[in-house]
C-alpha atoms as a printed R data frame, in Angstrom:
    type eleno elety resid chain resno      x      y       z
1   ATOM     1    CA   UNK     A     1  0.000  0.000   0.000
2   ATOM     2    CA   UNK     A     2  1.349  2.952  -1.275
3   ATOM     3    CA   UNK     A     3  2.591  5.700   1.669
4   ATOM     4    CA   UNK     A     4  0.215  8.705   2.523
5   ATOM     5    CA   UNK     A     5  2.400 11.673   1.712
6   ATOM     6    CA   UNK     A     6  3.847 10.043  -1.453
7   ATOM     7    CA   UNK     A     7  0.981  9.537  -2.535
8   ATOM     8    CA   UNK     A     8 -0.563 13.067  -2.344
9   ATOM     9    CA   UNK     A     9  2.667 14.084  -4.396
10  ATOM    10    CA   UNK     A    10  2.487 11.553  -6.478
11  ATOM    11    CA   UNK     A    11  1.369 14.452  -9.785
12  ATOM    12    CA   UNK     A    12  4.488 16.497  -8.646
13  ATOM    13    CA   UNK     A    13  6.965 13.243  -8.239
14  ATOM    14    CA   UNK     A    14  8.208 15.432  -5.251
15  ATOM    15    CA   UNK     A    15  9.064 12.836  -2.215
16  ATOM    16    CA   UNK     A    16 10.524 13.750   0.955
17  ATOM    17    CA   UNK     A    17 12.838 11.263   1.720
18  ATOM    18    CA   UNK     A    18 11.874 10.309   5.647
19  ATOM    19    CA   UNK     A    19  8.167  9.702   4.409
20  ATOM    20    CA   UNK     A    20  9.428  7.077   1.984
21  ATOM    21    CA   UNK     A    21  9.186  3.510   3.426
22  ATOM    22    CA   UNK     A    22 12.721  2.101   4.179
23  ATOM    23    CA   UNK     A    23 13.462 -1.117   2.272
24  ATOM    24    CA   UNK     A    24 10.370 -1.173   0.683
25  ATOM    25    CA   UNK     A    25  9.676 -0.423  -3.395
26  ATOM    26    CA   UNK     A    26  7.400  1.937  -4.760
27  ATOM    27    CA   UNK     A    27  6.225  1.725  -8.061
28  ATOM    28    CA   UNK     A    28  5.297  4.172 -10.193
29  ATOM    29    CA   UNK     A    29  4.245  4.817 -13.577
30  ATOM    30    CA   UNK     A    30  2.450  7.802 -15.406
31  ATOM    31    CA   UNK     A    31  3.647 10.452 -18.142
32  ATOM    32    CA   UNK     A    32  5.760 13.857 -17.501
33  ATOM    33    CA   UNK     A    33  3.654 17.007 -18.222
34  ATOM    34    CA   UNK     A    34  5.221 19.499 -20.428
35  ATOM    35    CA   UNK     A    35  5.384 22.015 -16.899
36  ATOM    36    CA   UNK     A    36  7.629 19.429 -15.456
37  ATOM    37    CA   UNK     A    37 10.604 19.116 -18.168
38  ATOM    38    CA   UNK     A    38 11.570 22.993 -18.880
39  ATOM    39    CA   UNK     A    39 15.261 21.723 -20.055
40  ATOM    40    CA   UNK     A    40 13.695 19.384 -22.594
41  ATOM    41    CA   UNK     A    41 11.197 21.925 -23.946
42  ATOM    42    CA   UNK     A    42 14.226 24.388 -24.990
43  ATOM    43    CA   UNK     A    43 15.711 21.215 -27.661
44  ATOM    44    CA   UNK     A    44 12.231 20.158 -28.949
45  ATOM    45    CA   UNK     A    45 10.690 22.132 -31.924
46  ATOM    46    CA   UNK     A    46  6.959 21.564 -30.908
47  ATOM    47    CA   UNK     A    47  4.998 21.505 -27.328
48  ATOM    48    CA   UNK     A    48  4.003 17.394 -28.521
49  ATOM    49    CA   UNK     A    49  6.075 16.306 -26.109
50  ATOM    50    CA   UNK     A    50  5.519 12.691 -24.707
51  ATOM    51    CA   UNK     A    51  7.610 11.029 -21.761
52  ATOM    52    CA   UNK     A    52  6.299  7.708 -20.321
53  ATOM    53    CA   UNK     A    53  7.638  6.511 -17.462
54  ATOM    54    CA   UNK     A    54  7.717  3.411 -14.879
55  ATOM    55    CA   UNK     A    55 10.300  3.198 -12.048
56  ATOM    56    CA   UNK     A    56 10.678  2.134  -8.752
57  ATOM    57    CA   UNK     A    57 11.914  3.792  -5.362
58  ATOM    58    CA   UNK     A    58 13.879  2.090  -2.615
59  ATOM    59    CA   UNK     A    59 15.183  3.681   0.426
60  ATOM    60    CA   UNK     A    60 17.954  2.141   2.387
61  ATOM    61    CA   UNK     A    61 18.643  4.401   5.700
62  ATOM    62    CA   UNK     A    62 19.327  7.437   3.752
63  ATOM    63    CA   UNK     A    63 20.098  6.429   0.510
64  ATOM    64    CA   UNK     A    64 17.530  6.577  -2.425
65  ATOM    65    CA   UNK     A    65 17.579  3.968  -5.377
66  ATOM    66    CA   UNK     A    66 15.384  4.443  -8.494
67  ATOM    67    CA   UNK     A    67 15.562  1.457 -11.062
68  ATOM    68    CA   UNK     A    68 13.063  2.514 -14.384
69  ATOM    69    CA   UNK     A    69 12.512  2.846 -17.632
70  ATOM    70    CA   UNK     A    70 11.435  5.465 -20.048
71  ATOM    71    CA   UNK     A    71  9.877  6.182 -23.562
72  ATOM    72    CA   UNK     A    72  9.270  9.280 -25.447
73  ATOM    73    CA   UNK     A    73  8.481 10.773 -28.604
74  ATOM    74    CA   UNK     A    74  9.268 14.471 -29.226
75  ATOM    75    CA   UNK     A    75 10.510 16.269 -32.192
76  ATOM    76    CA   UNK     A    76 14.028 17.996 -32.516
77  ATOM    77    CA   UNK     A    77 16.032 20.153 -35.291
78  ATOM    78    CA   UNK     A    78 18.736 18.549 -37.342
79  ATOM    79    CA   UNK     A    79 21.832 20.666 -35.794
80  ATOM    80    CA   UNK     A    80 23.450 20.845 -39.515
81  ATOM    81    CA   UNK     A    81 19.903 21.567 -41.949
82  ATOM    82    CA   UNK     A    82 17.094 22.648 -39.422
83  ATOM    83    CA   UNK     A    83 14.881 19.713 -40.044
84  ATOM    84    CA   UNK     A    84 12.795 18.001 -38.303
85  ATOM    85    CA   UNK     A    85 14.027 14.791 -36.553
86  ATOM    86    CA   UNK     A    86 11.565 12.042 -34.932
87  ATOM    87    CA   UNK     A    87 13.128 11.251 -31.855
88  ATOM    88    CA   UNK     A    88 12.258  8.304 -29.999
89  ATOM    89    CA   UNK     A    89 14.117  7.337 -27.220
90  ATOM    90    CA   UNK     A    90 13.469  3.973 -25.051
91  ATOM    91    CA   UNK     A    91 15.842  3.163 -22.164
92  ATOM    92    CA   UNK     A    92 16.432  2.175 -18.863
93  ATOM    93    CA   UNK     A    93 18.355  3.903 -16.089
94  ATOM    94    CA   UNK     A    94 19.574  3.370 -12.523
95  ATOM    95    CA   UNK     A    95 20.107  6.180  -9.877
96  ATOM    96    CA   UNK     A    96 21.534  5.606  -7.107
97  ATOM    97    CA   UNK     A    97 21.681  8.425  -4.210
98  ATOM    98    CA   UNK     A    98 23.007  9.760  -0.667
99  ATOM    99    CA   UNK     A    99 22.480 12.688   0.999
100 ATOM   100    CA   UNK     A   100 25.582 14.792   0.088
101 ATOM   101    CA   UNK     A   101 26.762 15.163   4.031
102 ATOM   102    CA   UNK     A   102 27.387 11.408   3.606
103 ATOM   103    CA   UNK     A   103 29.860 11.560   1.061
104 ATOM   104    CA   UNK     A   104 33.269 11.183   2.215
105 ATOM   105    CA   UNK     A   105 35.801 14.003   1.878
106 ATOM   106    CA   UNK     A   106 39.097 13.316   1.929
107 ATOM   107    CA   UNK     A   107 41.480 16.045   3.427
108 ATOM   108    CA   UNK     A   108 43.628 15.509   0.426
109 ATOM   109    CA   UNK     A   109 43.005 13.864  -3.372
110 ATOM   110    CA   UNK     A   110 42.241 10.294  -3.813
111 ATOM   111    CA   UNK     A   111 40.715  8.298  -6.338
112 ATOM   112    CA   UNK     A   112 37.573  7.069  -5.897
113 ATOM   113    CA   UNK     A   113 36.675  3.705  -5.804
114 ATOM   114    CA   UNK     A   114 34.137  2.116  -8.382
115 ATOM   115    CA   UNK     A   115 31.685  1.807  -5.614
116 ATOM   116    CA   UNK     A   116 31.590  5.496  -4.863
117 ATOM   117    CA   UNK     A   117 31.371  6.427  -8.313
118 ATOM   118    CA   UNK     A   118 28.155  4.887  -8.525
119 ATOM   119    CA   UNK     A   119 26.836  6.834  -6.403
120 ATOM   120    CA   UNK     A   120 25.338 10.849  -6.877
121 ATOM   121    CA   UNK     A   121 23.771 12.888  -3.957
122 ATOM   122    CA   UNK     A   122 20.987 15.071  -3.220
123 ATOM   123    CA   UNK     A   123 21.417 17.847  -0.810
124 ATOM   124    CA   UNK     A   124 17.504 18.354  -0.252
125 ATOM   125    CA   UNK     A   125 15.015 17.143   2.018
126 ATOM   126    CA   UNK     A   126 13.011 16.088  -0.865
127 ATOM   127    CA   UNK     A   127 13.269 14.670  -4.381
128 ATOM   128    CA   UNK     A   128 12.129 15.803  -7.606
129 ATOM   129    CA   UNK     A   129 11.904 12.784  -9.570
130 ATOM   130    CA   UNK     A   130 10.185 14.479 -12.549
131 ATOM   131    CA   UNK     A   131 14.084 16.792 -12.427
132 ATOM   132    CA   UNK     A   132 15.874 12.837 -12.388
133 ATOM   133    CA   UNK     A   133 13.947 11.605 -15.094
134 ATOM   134    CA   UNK     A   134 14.078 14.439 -17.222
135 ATOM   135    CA   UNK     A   135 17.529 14.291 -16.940
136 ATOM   136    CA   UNK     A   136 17.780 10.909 -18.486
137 ATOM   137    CA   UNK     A   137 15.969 11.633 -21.195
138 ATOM   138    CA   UNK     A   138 18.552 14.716 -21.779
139 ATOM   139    CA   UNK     A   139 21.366 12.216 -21.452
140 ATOM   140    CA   UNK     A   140 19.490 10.025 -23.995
141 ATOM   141    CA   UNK     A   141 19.794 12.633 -26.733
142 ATOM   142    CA   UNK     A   142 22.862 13.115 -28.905
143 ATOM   143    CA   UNK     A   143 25.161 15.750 -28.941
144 ATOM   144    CA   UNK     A   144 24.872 15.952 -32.661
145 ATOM   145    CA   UNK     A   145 21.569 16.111 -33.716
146 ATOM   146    CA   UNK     A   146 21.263 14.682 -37.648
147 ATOM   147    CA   UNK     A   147 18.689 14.012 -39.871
148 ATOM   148    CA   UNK     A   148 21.116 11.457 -41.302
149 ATOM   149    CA   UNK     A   149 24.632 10.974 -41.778
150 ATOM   150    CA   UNK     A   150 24.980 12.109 -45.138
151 ATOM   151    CA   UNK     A   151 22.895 15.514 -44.149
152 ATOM   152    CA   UNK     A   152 24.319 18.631 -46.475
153 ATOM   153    CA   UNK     A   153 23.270 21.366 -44.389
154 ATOM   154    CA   UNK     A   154 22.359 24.496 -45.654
155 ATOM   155    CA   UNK     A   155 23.888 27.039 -47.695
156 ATOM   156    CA   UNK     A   156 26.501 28.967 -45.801
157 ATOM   157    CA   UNK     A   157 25.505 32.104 -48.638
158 ATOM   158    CA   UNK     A   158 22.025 31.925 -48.699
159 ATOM   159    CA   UNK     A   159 20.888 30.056 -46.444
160 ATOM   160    CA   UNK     A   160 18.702 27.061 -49.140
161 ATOM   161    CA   UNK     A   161 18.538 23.217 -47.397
162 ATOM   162    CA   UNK     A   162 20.913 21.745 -49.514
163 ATOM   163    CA   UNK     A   163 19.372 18.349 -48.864
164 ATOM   164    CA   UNK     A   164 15.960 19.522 -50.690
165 ATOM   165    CA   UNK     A   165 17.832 21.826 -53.401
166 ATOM   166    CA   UNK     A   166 20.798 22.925 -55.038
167 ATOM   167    CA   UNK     A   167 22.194 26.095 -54.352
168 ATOM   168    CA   UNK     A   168 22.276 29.260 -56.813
169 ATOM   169    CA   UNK     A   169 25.286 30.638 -55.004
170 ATOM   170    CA   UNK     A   170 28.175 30.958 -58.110
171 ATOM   171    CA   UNK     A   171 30.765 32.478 -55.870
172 ATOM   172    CA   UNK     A   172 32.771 30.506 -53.576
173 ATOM   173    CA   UNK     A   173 32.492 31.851 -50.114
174 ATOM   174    CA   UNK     A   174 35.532 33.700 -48.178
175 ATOM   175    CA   UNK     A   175 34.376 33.686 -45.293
176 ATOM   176    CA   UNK     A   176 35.805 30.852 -43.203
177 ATOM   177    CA   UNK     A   177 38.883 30.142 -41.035
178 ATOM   178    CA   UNK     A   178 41.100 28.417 -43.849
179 ATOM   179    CA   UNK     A   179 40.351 31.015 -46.053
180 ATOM   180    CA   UNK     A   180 43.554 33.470 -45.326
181 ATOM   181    CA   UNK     A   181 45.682 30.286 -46.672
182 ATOM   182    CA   UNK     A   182 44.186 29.888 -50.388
183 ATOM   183    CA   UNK     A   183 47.565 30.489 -52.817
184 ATOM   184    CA   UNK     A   184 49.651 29.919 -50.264
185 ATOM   185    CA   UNK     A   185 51.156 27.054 -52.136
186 ATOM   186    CA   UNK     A   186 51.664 29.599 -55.401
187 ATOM   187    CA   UNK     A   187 53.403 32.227 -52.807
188 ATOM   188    CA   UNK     A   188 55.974 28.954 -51.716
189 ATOM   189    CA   UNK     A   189 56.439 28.373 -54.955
190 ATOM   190    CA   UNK     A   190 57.400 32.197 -56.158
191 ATOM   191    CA   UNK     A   191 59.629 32.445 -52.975
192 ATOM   192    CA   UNK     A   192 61.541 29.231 -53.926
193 ATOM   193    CA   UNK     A   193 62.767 30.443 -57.422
């Protein structure tokens, strides 16, 4: 039976961490609302954002593990030609947190151990799940966002999706960081003879 104050927070994801049960899972499942995932809205091109979710909440003393899965379908812009990319990401994920006054500090550097590395903190009496979660899905997108491989881009000139149409520019464009070095090589050659 799910806890009393979880469960009134259950449409915010917010938990405080002494209400949850110790040692025993929560599960969960529902959909992010577009008010809870700011970060994501800023990379998508529309507001048809859709985030599923399922995970489950442990508490061991005072350390928080979330085990769950995710699914969502959003739109994004092709980083090199503007288009629109169906994005689609399924995955699974595996938090693991401590309250950050737990976390040892050595008086001088170490390396941490594997075991510590697995771990994050949280320095609030409460969690925002929805925050964790979105976060994921974040991680889940790439840094270079393509329509495909073999995307053109646009036109540096005049701006036409070179993917869709050839470009009327004629003159070859001067205005890049190689272009001080063009006849170099005839310049060499002069100063050689």
């Amino acid at each position: 039976m799910p806890h009393p104050e979880i469960e009134q927070n259950f449409q915010e994801l917010i938990f405080p961490v002494e209400n949850l049960p110790e040692q025993e899972p929560q599960n969960f499942e529902g959909k992010l609302g577009i008010n809870q995932c700011p970060r994501l809205l800023e990379l998508v091109e529309d507001s048809g954002l859709d985030v599923e979710y399922q995970f489950s909440l442990k508490r061991d003393s005072r350390k928080v593990l979330i085990d769950g899965r995710f699914k969502g379908q959003f739109k994004l812009n092709c980083d090199r030609c503007l288009g629109t990319i169906a994005y689609q990401p399924e995955e699974s994920f595996s938090i693991r947190l401590q309250p950050s006054e737990d976390r040892p500090r050595p008086a001088e550097e170490t390396l941490l151990t594997l075991e510590e590395l697995e771990w994050d903190v949280y320095d609030q009496s409460s969690l925002n799940l929805a925050e964790l979660i979105e976060e994921q899905v974040l991680i889940s997108i790439p840094e270079k966002k393509l329509c495909s491989t073999s995307c053109k881009g646009l036109c540096q000139r005049c701006g036409v999706n070179l993917n869709k149409q050839s470009c009327l520019c004629t003159e070859e464009i001067e205005d890049h960081p190689f272009a001080v070095l063009k006849g170099i090589g005839s310049e060499f050659e002069n100063f050689q003879k």
